[in-house]
PDB file of C-alpha atoms in Angstrom:
ATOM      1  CA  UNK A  10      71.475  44.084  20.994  1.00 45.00           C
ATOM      2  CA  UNK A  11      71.105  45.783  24.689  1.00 49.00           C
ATOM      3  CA  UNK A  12      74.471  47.562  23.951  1.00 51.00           C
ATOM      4  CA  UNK A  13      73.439  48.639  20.156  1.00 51.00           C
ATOM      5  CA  UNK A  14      70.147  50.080  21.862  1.00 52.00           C
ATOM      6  CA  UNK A  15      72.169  51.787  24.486  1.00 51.00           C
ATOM      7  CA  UNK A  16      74.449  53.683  21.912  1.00 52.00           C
ATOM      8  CA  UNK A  17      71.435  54.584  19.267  1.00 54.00           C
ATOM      9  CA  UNK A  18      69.699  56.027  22.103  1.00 51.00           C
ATOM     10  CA  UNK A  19      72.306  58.325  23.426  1.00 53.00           C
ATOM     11  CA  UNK A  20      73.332  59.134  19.744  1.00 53.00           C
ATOM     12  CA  UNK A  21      69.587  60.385  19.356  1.00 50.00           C
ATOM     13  CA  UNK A  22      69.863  62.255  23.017  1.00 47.00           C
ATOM     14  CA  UNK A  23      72.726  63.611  21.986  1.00 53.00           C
ATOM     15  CA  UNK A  24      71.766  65.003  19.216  1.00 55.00           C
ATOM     16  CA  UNK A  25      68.461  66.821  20.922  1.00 51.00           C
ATOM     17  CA  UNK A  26      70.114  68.496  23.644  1.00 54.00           C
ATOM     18  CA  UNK A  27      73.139  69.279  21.164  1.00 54.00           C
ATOM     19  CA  UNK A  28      70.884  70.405  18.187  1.00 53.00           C
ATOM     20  CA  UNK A  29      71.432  69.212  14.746  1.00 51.00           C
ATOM     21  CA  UNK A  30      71.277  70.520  11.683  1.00 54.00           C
ATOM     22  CA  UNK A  31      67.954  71.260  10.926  1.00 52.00           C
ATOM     23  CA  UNK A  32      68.590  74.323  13.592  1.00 51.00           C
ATOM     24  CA  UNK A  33      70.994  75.829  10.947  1.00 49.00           C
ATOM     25  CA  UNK A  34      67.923  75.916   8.819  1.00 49.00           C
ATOM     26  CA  UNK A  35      65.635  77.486  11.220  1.00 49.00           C
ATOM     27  CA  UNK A  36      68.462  80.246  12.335  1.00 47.00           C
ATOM     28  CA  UNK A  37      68.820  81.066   8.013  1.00 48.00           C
ATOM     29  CA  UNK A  38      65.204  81.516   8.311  1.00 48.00           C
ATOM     30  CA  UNK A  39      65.485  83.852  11.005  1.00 48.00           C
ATOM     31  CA  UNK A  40      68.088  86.020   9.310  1.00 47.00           C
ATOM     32  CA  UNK A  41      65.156  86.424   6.922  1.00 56.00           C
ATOM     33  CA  UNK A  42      62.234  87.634   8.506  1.00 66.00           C
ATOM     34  CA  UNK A  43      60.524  90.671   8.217  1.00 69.00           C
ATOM     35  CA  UNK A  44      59.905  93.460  10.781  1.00 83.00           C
ATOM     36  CA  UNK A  45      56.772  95.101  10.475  1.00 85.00           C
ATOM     37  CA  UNK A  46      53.961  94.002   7.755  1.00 87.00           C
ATOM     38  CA  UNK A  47      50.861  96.290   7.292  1.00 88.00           C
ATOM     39  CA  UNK A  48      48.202  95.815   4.954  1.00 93.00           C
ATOM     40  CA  UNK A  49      45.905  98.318   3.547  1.00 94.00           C
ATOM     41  CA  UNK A  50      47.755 101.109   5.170  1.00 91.00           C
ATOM     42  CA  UNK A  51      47.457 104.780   5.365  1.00 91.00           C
ATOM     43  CA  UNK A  52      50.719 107.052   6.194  1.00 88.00           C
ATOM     44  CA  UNK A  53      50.142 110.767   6.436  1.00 88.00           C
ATOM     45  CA  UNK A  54      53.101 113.749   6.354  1.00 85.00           C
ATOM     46  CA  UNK A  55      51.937 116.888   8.061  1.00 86.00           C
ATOM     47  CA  UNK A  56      53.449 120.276   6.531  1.00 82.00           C
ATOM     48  CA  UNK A  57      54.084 123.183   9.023  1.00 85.00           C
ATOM     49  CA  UNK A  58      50.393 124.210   8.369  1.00 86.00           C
ATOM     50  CA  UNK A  59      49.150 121.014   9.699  1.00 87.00           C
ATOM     51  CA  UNK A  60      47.216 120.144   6.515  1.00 85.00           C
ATOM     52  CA  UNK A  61      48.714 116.911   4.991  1.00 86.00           C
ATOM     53  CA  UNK A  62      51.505 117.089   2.426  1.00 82.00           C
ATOM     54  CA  UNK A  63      52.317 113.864   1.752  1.00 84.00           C
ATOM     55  CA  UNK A  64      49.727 110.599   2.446  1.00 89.00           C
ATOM     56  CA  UNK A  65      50.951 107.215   1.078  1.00 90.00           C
ATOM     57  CA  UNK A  66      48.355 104.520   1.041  1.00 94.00           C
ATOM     58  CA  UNK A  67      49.642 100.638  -0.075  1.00 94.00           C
ATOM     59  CA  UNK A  68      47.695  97.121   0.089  1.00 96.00           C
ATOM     60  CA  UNK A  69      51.145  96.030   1.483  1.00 94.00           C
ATOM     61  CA  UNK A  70      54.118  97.839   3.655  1.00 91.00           C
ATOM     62  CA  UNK A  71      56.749  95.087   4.614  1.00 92.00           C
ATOM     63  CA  UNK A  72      59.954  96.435   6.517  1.00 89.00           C
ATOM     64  CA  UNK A  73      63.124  93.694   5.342  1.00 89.00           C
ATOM     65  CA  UNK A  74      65.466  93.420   8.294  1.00 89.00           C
ATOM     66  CA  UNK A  75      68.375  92.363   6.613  1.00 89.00           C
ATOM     67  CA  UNK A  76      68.651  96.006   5.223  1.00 89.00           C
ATOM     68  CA  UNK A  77      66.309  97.605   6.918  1.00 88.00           C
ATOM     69  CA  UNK A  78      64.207  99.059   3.727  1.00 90.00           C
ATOM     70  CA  UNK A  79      60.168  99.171   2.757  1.00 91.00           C
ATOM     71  CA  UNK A  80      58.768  97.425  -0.028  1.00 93.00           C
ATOM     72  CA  UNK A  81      55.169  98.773  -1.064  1.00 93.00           C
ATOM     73  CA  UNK A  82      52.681  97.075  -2.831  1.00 96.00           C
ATOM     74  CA  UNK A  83      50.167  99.028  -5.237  1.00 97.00           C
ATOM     75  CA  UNK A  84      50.611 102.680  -4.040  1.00 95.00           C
ATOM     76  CA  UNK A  85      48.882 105.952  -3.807  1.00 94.00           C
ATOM     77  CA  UNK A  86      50.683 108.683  -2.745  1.00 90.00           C
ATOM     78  CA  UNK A  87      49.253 112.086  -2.877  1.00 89.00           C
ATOM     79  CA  UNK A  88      51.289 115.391  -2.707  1.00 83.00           C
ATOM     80  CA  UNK A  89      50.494 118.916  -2.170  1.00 79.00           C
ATOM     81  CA  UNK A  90      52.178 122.084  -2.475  1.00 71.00           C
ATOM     82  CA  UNK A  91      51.347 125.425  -2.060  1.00 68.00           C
ATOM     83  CA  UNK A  92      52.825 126.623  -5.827  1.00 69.00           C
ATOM     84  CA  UNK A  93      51.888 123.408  -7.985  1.00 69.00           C
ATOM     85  CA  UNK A  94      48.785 122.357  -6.233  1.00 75.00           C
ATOM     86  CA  UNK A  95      47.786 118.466  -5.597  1.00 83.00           C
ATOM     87  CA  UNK A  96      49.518 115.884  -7.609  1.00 84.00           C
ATOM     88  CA  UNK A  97      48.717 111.779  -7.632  1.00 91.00           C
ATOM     89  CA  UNK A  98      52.045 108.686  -8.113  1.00 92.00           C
ATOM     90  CA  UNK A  99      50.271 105.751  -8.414  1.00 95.00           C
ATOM     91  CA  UNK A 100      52.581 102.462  -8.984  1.00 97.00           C
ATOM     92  CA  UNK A 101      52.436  98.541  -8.857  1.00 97.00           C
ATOM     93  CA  UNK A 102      55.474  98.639  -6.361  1.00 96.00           C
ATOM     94  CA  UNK A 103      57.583 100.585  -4.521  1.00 94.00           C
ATOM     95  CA  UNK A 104      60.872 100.515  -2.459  1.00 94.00           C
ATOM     96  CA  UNK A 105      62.145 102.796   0.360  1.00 91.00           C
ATOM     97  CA  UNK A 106      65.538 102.526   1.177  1.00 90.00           C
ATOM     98  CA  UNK A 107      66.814 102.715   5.417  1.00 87.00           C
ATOM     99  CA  UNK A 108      68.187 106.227   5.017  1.00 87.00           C
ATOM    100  CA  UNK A 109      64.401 107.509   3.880  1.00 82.00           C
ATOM    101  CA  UNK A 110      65.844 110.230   1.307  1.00 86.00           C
ATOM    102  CA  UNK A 111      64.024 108.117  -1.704  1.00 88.00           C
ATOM    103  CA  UNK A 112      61.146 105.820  -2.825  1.00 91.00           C
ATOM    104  CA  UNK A 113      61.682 104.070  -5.867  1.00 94.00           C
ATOM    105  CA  UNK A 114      58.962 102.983  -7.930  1.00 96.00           C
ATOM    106  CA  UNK A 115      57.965 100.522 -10.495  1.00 97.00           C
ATOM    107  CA  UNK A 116      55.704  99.194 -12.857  1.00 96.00           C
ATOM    108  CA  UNK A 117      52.991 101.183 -14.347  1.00 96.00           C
ATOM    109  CA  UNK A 118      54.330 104.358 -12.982  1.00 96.00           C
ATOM    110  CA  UNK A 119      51.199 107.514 -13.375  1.00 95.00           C
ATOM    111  CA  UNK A 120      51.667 110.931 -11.970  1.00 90.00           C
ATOM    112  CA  UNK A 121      48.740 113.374 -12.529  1.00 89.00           C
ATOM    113  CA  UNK A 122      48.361 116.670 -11.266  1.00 84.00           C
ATOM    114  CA  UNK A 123      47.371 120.373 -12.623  1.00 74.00           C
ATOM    115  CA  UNK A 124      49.401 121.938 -15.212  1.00 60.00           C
ATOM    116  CA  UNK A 125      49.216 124.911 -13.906  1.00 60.00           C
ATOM    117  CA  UNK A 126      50.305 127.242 -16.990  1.00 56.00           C
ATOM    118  CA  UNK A 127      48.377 125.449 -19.570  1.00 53.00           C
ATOM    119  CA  UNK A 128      44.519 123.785 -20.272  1.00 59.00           C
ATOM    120  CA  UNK A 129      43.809 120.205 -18.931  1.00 68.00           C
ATOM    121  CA  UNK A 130      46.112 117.808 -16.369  1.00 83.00           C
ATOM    122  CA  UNK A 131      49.883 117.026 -16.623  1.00 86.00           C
ATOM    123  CA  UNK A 132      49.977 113.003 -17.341  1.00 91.00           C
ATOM    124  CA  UNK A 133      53.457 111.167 -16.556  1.00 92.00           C
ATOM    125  CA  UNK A 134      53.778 107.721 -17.341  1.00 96.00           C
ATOM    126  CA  UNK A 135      56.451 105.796 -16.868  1.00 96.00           C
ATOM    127  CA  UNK A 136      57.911 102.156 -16.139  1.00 97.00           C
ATOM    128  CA  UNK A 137      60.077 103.412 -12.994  1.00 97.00           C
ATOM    129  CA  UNK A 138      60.600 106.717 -10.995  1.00 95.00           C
ATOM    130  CA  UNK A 139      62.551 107.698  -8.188  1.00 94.00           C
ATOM    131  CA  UNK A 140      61.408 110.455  -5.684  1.00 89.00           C
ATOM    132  CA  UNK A 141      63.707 112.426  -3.448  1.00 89.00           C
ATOM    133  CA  UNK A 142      62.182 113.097  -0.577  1.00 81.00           C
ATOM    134  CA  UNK A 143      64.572 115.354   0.509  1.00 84.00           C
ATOM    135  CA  UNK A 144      64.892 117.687  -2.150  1.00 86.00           C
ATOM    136  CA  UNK A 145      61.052 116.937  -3.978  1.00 81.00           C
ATOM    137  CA  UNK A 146      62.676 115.737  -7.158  1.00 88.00           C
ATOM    138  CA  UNK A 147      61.462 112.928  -9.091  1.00 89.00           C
ATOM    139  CA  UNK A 148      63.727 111.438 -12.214  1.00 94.00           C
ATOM    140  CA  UNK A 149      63.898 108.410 -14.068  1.00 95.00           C
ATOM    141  CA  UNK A 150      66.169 107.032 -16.856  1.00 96.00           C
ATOM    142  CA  UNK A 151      63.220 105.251 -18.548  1.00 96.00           C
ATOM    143  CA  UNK A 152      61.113 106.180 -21.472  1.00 96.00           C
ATOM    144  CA  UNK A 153      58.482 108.594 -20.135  1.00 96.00           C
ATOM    145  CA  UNK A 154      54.979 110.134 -21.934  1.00 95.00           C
ATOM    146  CA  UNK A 155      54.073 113.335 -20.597  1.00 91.00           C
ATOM    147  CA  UNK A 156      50.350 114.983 -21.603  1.00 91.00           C
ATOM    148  CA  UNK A 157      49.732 118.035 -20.774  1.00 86.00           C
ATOM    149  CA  UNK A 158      46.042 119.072 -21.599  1.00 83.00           C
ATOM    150  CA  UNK A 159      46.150 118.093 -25.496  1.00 87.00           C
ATOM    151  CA  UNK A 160      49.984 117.870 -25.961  1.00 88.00           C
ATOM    152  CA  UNK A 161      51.856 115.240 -25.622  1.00 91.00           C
ATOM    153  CA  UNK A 162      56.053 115.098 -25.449  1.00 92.00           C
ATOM    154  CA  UNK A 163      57.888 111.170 -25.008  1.00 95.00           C
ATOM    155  CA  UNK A 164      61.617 111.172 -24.689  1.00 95.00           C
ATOM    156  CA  UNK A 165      63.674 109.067 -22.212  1.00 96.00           C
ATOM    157  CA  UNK A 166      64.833 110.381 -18.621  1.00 95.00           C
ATOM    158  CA  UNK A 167      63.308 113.290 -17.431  1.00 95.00           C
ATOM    159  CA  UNK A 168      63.834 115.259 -14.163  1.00 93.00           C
ATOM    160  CA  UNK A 169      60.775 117.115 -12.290  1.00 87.00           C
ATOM    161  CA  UNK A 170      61.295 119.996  -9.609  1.00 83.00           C
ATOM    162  CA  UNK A 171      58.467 119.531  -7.374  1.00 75.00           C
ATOM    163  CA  UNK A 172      58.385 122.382  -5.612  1.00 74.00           C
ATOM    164  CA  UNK A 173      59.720 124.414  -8.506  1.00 79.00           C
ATOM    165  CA  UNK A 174      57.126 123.369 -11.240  1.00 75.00           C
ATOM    166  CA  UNK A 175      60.210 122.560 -13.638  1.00 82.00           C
ATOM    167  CA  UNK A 176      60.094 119.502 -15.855  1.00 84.00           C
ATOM    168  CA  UNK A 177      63.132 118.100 -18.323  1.00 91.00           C
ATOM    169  CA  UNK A 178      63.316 115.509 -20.562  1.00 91.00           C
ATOM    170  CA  UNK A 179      66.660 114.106 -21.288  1.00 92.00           C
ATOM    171  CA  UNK A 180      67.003 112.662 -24.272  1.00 92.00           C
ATOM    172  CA  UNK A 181      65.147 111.348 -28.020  1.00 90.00           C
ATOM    173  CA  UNK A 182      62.432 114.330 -27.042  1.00 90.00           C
ATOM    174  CA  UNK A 183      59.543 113.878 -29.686  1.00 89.00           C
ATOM    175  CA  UNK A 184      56.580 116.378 -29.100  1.00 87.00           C
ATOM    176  CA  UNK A 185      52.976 116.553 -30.438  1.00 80.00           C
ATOM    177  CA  UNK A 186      51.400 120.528 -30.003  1.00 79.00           C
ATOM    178  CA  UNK A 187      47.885 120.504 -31.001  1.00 77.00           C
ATOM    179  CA  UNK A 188      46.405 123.834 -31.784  1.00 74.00           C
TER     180      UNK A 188
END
């Protein structure tokens, strides 16, 4: 029984010093966590004037390791330009990949902002959208709505030139004009 002890003992030392398998578990878990985790979070863009161009606000920013990209939770962002004036994205959820050229969003996509050239607000809606930040385009393969002060035009896809004030819908284009 002394000997039987003696062996179940050092088995169980053994296996403490050594680790066991429940440390492949923890070391998975590592590979998983997250870098930096904001809530309720504010993230300004200057332009060369120093006024703000771009400000992003989220309830959630959580950096992923693994890939090093940004998921956003129910965002705001607000951009200016000098030729098309202030426009508002709002989304359920959003997605920066580690290069930092885009930010996809989803779910209950709204983008609202002067129409410059005609009565009332430009209205996008969409279910996803996907902004260059690079270039200032924003496109989407989805079925979009776009009202522009009494008008309204639905299609699926459409490309928008921020900083050009051009909009294009890419296909099954239906259009309401009101008078």
């Amino acid at each position: 029984v002394t000997m039987v002890a003696v062996v179940a003992g050092g088995a169980l030392l053994f296996n403490l010093l050594a680790g066991g398998p429940d440390d492949a578990t923890e070391s998975t878990a590592a590979a998983d966590e997250r870098g930096y985790y904001l809530n309720d979070a504010t993230l300004t863009e200057l332009g060369l004037d120093g006024r703000p161009r771009v400000v992003v606000r989220a309830r959630s920013i959580e950096q992923q390791l693994t890939d090093q990209s940004v998921n956003l939770a129910q965002i705001e962002l607000d951009y200016t330009t000098q030729k098309q004036g202030e426009w508002r994205v709002t989304a359920d959820r959003g997605r920066m990949p580690s290069d930092r050229g885009s930010l996809l969003l989803a779910g209950n996509v709204l983008v609202v902002g002067a129409a410059e050239r005609s009565a009332g607000q430009a209205i996008i809606r969409t279910d996803e959208l996907a902004y260059d930040t690079r270039t200032n385009v924003v496109q989407t393969a989805a079925p979009v709505t776009v009202d522009i002060g009494p008008h309204q035009l639905r299609g699926r896809g459409m490309r928008v030139g921020l900083n050009q004030g051009t909009l294009r819908l890419e296909s099954n284009v239906h259009g309401q004009f009101i008078p």
